[in-house]
Amino acid sequence: MGHSNSLSLDRAGLESGSQSAKRQKLTPPTEQGENGSGSSTTTTTTTTTNGAAAAAAAASTDGNMPLRGKVFTITGGASGIGLATAKVLSRRGAAVAIADVDPEAMKGADAYFSGLGVPYSITRVDVSRRAEVDGWIGGVVERFGRLDGAANVAGVIGRSHGTASVAELDDADWDRIIAVNLTGMMYCLRAQLRKVVDGGSIVNTSSIHGLKGFANHSAYDASKHGVIGLTKAAALENGAREVRVNAVAPGAIYTPLMQKNWDLVGRPADAPFNDPSAFQRQGTAEEAANVIAFLLGPESTFVSGSVYAIDGAWV
């Protein structure tokens, strides 16, 4: 993987709703931007630049840099919501440490950040492996000198997502979903809480599936309900340090991973929209990332233990 850093604006900018976002799902949504948990070796690519020059470059493109000097980790950060979040945070001046397991997505993220001038790193990390998570978080603090917060976005859906009832659940499918979405979330949150500065902020990605149950999605639903419980407990435990711990619950958010899932199940490209969202469209990864960035930033310093639905008024 290439290396790099610098401090500059997200050249692509932040998009709002798009034509692609108006496409329809066949099954209740997952927060796409999640990544698989295949076995991996941990490798990192990082490069540092002159701080003064980087700051000058940032100031020349964006006068509002509320996160300058701060460091955030992002799991599932090479695609979808995770990548959009990394872009927003770096756009606001932060150093971003991305973890992912998808080699092609990691290459794409590296290509994006390598020319921007924002301090960043990209590391292959399987969040379901405690040693990889602990090593990654420790390495981020060693490399960047601090940890101000995190966005935990990595997750998976099962092979029988939307098709198997509880009575038909496969043990291996259940174990994998829980290992990544819930145990992996705990590994990340635990490691981050041990290193994050007082007054820091962590956002965990749950789902609309964490707020209600969907038939034939029981393993995924259970994992995402668990994320909310974990988040609320951690918020109470770390309040004395004013470390905020919140969750987001995306609904139908359109990403390449969502489209890939639709392709696998044969969803026509022109399928009409019929998700139960009052907005009558899919959300975008950027719209979800903006909420995460709000919760990580200085505008939400008295918000903790909350769950923010990002679903266009799910009905």
Short mmCIF file of C-alpha atoms in Angstrom, two decimals:
data_model
loop_
_atom_site.label_atom_id
_atom_site.label_comp_id
_atom_site.label_asym_id
_atom_site.label_seq_id
_atom_site.Cartn_x
_atom_site.Cartn_y
_atom_site.Cartn_z
CA MET A 1 0.00 0.00 0.00
CA GLY A 2 1.17 3.53 -0.57
CA HIS A 3 1.75 5.82 2.31
CA SER A 4 0.96 9.35 3.05
CA ASN A 5 -0.47 12.34 4.77
CA SER A 6 -1.11 15.99 4.54
CA LEU A 7 -3.80 18.43 5.44
CA SER A 8 -6.29 19.56 2.86
CA LEU A 9 -9.92 19.56 1.92
CA ASP A 10 -11.83 16.53 0.76
CA ARG A 11 -11.67 17.49 -2.91
CA ALA A 12 -14.70 15.44 -3.77
CA GLY A 13 -16.73 17.39 -1.24
CA LEU A 14 -19.71 16.04 0.66
CA GLU A 15 -22.61 14.86 -1.42
CA SER A 16 -26.19 14.95 -0.36
CA GLY A 17 -28.86 12.66 -1.77
CA SER A 18 -28.11 11.24 -5.21
CA GLN A 19 -29.98 9.47 -7.96
CA SER A 20 -28.34 6.25 -6.85
CA ALA A 21 -29.69 6.84 -3.37
CA LYS A 22 -33.21 6.57 -4.72
CA ARG A 23 -32.79 2.91 -5.58
CA GLN A 24 -34.62 0.30 -3.56
CA LYS A 25 -33.63 -2.62 -1.34
CA LEU A 26 -35.29 -5.99 -1.25
CA THR A 27 -34.70 -6.60 2.48
CA PRO A 28 -34.49 -4.37 5.56
CA PRO A 29 -31.28 -2.34 5.39
CA THR A 30 -27.92 -2.68 7.01
CA GLU A 31 -25.49 0.16 7.51
CA GLN A 32 -23.37 -0.51 4.47
CA GLY A 33 -19.80 0.54 4.65
CA GLU A 34 -19.35 -2.45 6.90
CA ASN A 35 -16.57 -4.84 6.09
CA GLY A 36 -15.91 -8.53 6.43
CA SER A 37 -13.73 -10.12 9.05
CA GLY A 38 -11.54 -12.50 7.09
CA SER A 39 -8.25 -13.51 8.67
CA SER A 40 -5.45 -11.07 8.12
CA THR A 41 -1.98 -9.96 8.91
CA THR A 42 -1.58 -6.46 10.24
CA THR A 43 0.24 -4.09 7.92
CA THR A 44 0.29 -0.33 8.02
CA THR A 45 1.05 2.45 5.60
CA THR A 46 1.77 5.87 7.00
CA THR A 47 3.78 8.93 6.11
CA THR A 48 4.16 12.18 7.98
CA THR A 49 4.51 15.65 6.54
CA ASN A 50 5.80 18.94 7.88
CA GLY A 51 3.20 20.10 10.38
CA ALA A 52 3.47 23.82 9.62
CA ALA A 53 3.21 23.26 5.89
CA ALA A 54 0.26 20.93 6.36
CA ALA A 55 -1.53 23.44 8.57
CA ALA A 56 -0.93 26.18 6.03
CA ALA A 57 -2.33 24.01 3.28
CA ALA A 58 -5.40 23.28 5.36
CA ALA A 59 -5.96 26.91 6.26
CA SER A 60 -5.73 27.89 2.61
CA THR A 61 -8.60 25.58 1.69
CA ASP A 62 -10.80 25.56 4.77
CA GLY A 63 -10.86 28.24 7.43
CA ASN A 64 -12.91 26.08 9.78
CA MET A 65 -10.74 23.25 11.15
CA PRO A 66 -12.32 22.33 14.51
CA LEU A 67 -10.52 18.97 14.67
CA ARG A 68 -7.01 20.17 13.86
CA GLY A 69 -4.44 18.33 15.99
CA LYS A 70 -6.85 15.54 16.93
CA VAL A 71 -6.50 11.85 16.07
CA PHE A 72 -9.36 9.44 15.32
CA THR A 73 -9.50 5.74 14.51
CA ILE A 74 -12.08 4.45 12.04
CA THR A 75 -12.86 0.76 11.58
CA GLY A 76 -14.36 -0.25 8.27
CA GLY A 77 -12.78 2.98 7.10
CA ALA A 78 -11.89 2.07 3.51
CA SER A 79 -15.41 2.10 2.07
CA GLY A 80 -18.97 3.25 2.59
CA ILE A 81 -19.84 5.05 5.79
CA GLY A 82 -16.40 4.45 7.26
CA LEU A 83 -14.57 6.03 4.33
CA ALA A 84 -17.02 8.93 4.20
CA THR A 85 -16.40 9.50 7.92
CA ALA A 86 -12.63 9.45 7.46
CA LYS A 87 -12.99 12.05 4.70
CA VAL A 88 -15.12 14.35 6.84
CA LEU A 89 -12.76 14.12 9.81
CA SER A 90 -9.66 14.78 7.72
CA ARG A 91 -11.45 17.62 5.98
CA ARG A 92 -11.92 19.18 9.41
CA GLY A 93 -8.26 18.87 10.27
CA ALA A 94 -7.94 15.54 12.06
CA ALA A 95 -5.46 12.74 11.55
CA VAL A 96 -7.33 9.57 10.63
CA ALA A 97 -6.19 6.01 11.32
CA ILE A 98 -8.20 3.65 9.15
CA ALA A 99 -8.62 -0.09 9.73
CA ASP A 100 -10.12 -2.45 7.18
CA VAL A 101 -9.73 -5.94 5.69
CA ASP A 102 -10.63 -5.36 2.04
CA PRO A 103 -7.37 -4.99 0.06
CA GLU A 104 -8.96 -3.28 -2.93
CA ALA A 105 -10.91 -0.84 -0.80
CA MET A 106 -7.75 -0.09 1.18
CA LYS A 107 -5.87 0.66 -2.04
CA GLY A 108 -8.63 2.99 -3.11
CA ALA A 109 -8.64 4.81 0.22
CA ASP A 110 -4.87 5.12 0.12
CA ALA A 111 -5.01 6.57 -3.38
CA TYR A 112 -7.57 9.12 -2.19
CA PHE A 113 -5.69 10.30 0.90
CA SER A 114 -2.17 10.13 -0.54
CA GLY A 115 -2.52 13.41 -2.39
CA LEU A 116 -4.46 15.41 0.18
CA GLY A 117 -1.82 16.21 2.78
CA VAL A 118 -3.77 14.99 5.81
CA PRO A 119 -1.95 12.78 8.34
CA TYR A 120 -3.40 9.29 7.99
CA SER A 121 -2.68 5.60 8.21
CA ILE A 122 -4.34 2.54 6.75
CA THR A 123 -3.95 -0.78 8.56
CA ARG A 124 -5.28 -4.25 7.83
CA VAL A 125 -7.12 -5.26 10.99
CA ASP A 126 -9.64 -8.03 11.61
CA VAL A 127 -11.73 -6.58 14.43
CA SER A 128 -12.78 -10.05 15.59
CA ARG A 129 -9.15 -10.72 16.58
CA ARG A 130 -8.32 -9.08 19.89
CA ALA A 131 -4.54 -9.04 19.38
CA GLU A 132 -4.88 -7.25 16.05
CA VAL A 133 -7.18 -4.63 17.53
CA ASP A 134 -4.98 -4.01 20.58
CA GLY A 135 -1.85 -3.82 18.44
CA TRP A 136 -3.47 -1.41 16.02
CA ILE A 137 -4.76 0.99 18.70
CA GLY A 138 -1.42 0.92 20.51
CA GLY A 139 0.36 1.61 17.24
CA VAL A 140 -1.88 4.57 16.46
CA VAL A 141 -1.08 6.20 19.80
CA GLU A 142 2.62 5.51 19.36
CA ARG A 143 2.63 6.93 15.84
CA PHE A 144 0.40 9.97 16.30
CA GLY A 145 0.98 10.64 20.00
CA ARG A 146 -2.63 10.58 21.19
CA LEU A 147 -6.16 9.29 20.57
CA ASP A 148 -9.07 11.72 20.67
CA GLY A 149 -11.84 9.45 19.51
CA ALA A 150 -13.09 6.75 17.20
CA ALA A 151 -15.78 5.73 14.76
CA ASN A 152 -16.43 1.99 14.91
CA VAL A 153 -18.12 1.17 11.63
CA ALA A 154 -16.83 -2.30 10.67
CA GLY A 155 -19.41 -5.05 10.49
CA VAL A 156 -20.79 -7.89 8.40
CA ILE A 157 -24.06 -9.43 7.34
CA GLY A 158 -24.53 -13.19 7.20
CA ARG A 159 -24.88 -15.56 4.27
CA SER A 160 -28.54 -16.07 5.14
CA HIS A 161 -29.30 -12.39 5.78
CA GLY A 162 -33.00 -11.92 5.20
CA THR A 163 -33.72 -15.57 4.44
CA ALA A 164 -33.25 -17.70 7.59
CA SER A 165 -35.55 -17.70 10.59
CA VAL A 166 -34.32 -18.31 14.13
CA ALA A 167 -35.31 -21.96 13.77
CA GLU A 168 -33.13 -22.19 10.67
CA LEU A 169 -30.06 -20.35 11.97
CA ASP A 170 -26.66 -21.73 11.04
CA ASP A 171 -24.18 -21.84 13.93
CA ALA A 172 -21.25 -20.67 11.82
CA ASP A 173 -23.22 -17.73 10.43
CA TRP A 174 -24.33 -16.70 13.92
CA ASP A 175 -20.81 -17.01 15.32
CA ARG A 176 -19.28 -14.89 12.57
CA ILE A 177 -21.85 -12.10 12.83
CA ILE A 178 -21.56 -11.88 16.61
CA ALA A 179 -17.75 -12.16 16.48
CA VAL A 180 -17.42 -9.17 14.17
CA ASN A 181 -20.40 -6.96 14.95
CA LEU A 182 -20.54 -7.33 18.73
CA THR A 183 -17.39 -8.96 20.11
CA GLY A 184 -15.27 -7.04 17.60
CA MET A 185 -17.03 -3.84 18.59
CA MET A 186 -16.22 -4.59 22.22
CA TYR A 187 -12.55 -5.25 21.39
CA CYS A 188 -12.32 -1.90 19.62
CA LEU A 189 -14.24 0.06 22.24
CA ARG A 190 -12.26 -1.47 25.09
CA ALA A 191 -8.90 -0.71 23.49
CA GLN A 192 -10.00 2.83 22.60
CA LEU A 193 -11.30 3.60 26.08
CA ARG A 194 -7.95 2.59 27.55
CA LYS A 195 -6.13 5.11 25.36
CA VAL A 196 -8.54 7.94 24.57
CA VAL A 197 -7.92 11.33 26.14
CA ASP A 198 -10.29 12.77 28.74
CA GLY A 199 -13.06 14.59 26.92
CA GLY A 200 -12.74 12.28 23.92
CA SER A 201 -15.60 10.84 21.90
CA ILE A 202 -16.39 7.41 20.46
CA VAL A 203 -19.22 6.56 18.07
CA ASN A 204 -20.36 2.97 17.55
CA THR A 205 -22.35 1.99 14.49
CA SER A 206 -25.50 0.07 15.30
CA SER A 207 -28.40 0.00 12.83
CA ILE A 208 -32.12 0.36 12.45
CA HIS A 209 -31.83 -3.37 13.22
CA GLY A 210 -30.65 -2.37 16.69
CA LEU A 211 -33.84 -0.44 17.35
CA LYS A 212 -36.38 -3.01 16.19
CA GLY A 213 -36.51 -6.61 15.08
CA PHE A 214 -36.80 -7.80 11.49
CA ALA A 215 -37.99 -11.29 10.59
CA ASN A 216 -35.23 -13.49 9.17
CA HIS A 217 -32.47 -11.16 10.38
CA SER A 218 -32.14 -12.43 13.95
CA ALA A 219 -28.34 -12.79 14.18
CA TYR A 220 -27.76 -9.35 12.72
CA ASP A 221 -30.53 -7.85 14.85
CA ALA A 222 -29.07 -9.39 18.00
CA SER A 223 -25.60 -8.06 17.22
CA LYS A 224 -26.87 -4.54 16.60
CA HIS A 225 -29.09 -4.48 19.70
CA GLY A 226 -25.97 -5.54 21.61
CA VAL A 227 -24.00 -2.60 20.25
CA ILE A 228 -26.53 -0.20 21.75
CA GLY A 229 -26.36 -1.88 25.15
CA LEU A 230 -22.57 -1.81 25.06
CA THR A 231 -22.63 1.87 24.11
CA LYS A 232 -24.98 2.90 26.90
CA ALA A 233 -22.99 1.00 29.54
CA ALA A 234 -19.69 2.51 28.39
CA ALA A 235 -21.19 6.01 28.42
CA LEU A 236 -22.14 5.63 32.08
CA GLU A 237 -18.78 4.14 33.03
CA ASN A 238 -16.73 6.92 31.44
CA GLY A 239 -18.80 9.97 32.31
CA ALA A 240 -16.44 11.13 35.05
CA ARG A 241 -13.77 11.60 32.37
CA GLU A 242 -16.34 13.28 30.09
CA VAL A 243 -15.56 10.69 27.45
CA ARG A 244 -18.66 10.56 25.28
CA VAL A 245 -19.85 7.24 23.89
CA ASN A 246 -22.75 7.34 21.45
CA ALA A 247 -24.22 5.17 18.73
CA VAL A 248 -25.72 5.79 15.32
CA ALA A 249 -28.43 3.62 13.81
CA PRO A 250 -28.42 3.95 10.02
CA GLY A 251 -31.41 2.86 8.01
CA ALA A 252 -31.27 2.43 4.24
CA ILE A 253 -27.91 3.99 3.35
CA TYR A 254 -26.79 3.47 -0.24
CA THR A 255 -23.17 2.36 -0.68
CA PRO A 256 -21.24 0.16 -3.11
CA LEU A 257 -21.47 -2.71 -0.62
CA MET A 258 -25.25 -2.40 -0.53
CA GLN A 259 -25.34 -2.45 -4.32
CA LYS A 260 -23.08 -5.51 -4.36
CA ASN A 261 -25.51 -7.29 -2.05
CA TRP A 262 -28.41 -6.34 -4.31
CA ASP A 263 -26.52 -7.67 -7.32
CA LEU A 264 -25.99 -10.99 -5.55
CA VAL A 265 -29.71 -11.39 -4.93
CA GLY A 266 -30.62 -10.26 -8.43
CA ARG A 267 -32.23 -6.94 -7.58
CA PRO A 268 -32.92 -5.03 -10.82
CA ALA A 269 -31.07 -1.74 -11.14
CA ASP A 270 -34.36 0.06 -11.77
CA ALA A 271 -36.31 -1.55 -8.91
CA PRO A 272 -38.79 0.97 -7.47
CA PHE A 273 -38.23 2.45 -4.04
CA ASN A 274 -40.40 0.94 -1.32
CA ASP A 275 -38.40 1.16 1.91
CA PRO A 276 -40.56 2.45 4.78
CA SER A 277 -38.74 5.80 4.91
CA ALA A 278 -40.67 9.06 4.81
CA PHE A 279 -37.93 10.62 2.69
CA GLN A 280 -38.66 8.21 -0.17
CA ARG A 281 -35.00 7.64 -1.01
CA GLN A 282 -31.88 5.93 0.20
CA GLY A 283 -29.55 7.97 2.36
CA THR A 284 -25.92 8.49 1.38
CA ALA A 285 -22.78 7.48 3.22
CA GLU A 286 -21.90 11.16 3.47
CA GLU A 287 -25.16 11.94 5.25
CA ALA A 288 -24.39 9.26 7.83
CA ALA A 289 -20.80 10.46 8.16
CA ASN A 290 -21.94 14.00 8.92
CA VAL A 291 -23.88 12.75 11.95
CA ILE A 292 -20.90 10.72 13.15
CA ALA A 293 -18.63 13.74 12.73
CA PHE A 294 -21.05 15.86 14.75
CA LEU A 295 -20.90 13.35 17.60
CA LEU A 296 -17.10 13.28 17.45
CA GLY A 297 -16.76 17.05 17.30
CA PRO A 298 -16.95 20.00 19.71
CA GLU A 299 -20.62 20.66 18.98
CA SER A 300 -21.79 17.63 20.99
CA THR A 301 -19.81 17.90 24.23
CA PHE A 302 -22.84 17.15 26.46
CA VAL A 303 -24.18 14.27 24.37
CA SER A 304 -23.43 10.76 25.60
CA GLY A 305 -25.24 7.45 25.81
CA SER A 306 -27.49 8.46 22.93
CA VAL A 307 -28.53 6.64 19.76
CA TYR A 308 -29.00 8.75 16.64
CA ALA A 309 -31.22 7.20 13.96
CA ILE A 310 -30.13 8.09 10.42
CA ASP A 311 -33.08 6.74 8.50
CA GLY A 312 -35.11 9.48 6.83
CA ALA A 313 -37.95 8.94 9.35
CA TRP A 314 -38.37 5.16 9.29
CA VAL A 315 -42.07 4.39 9.56
#
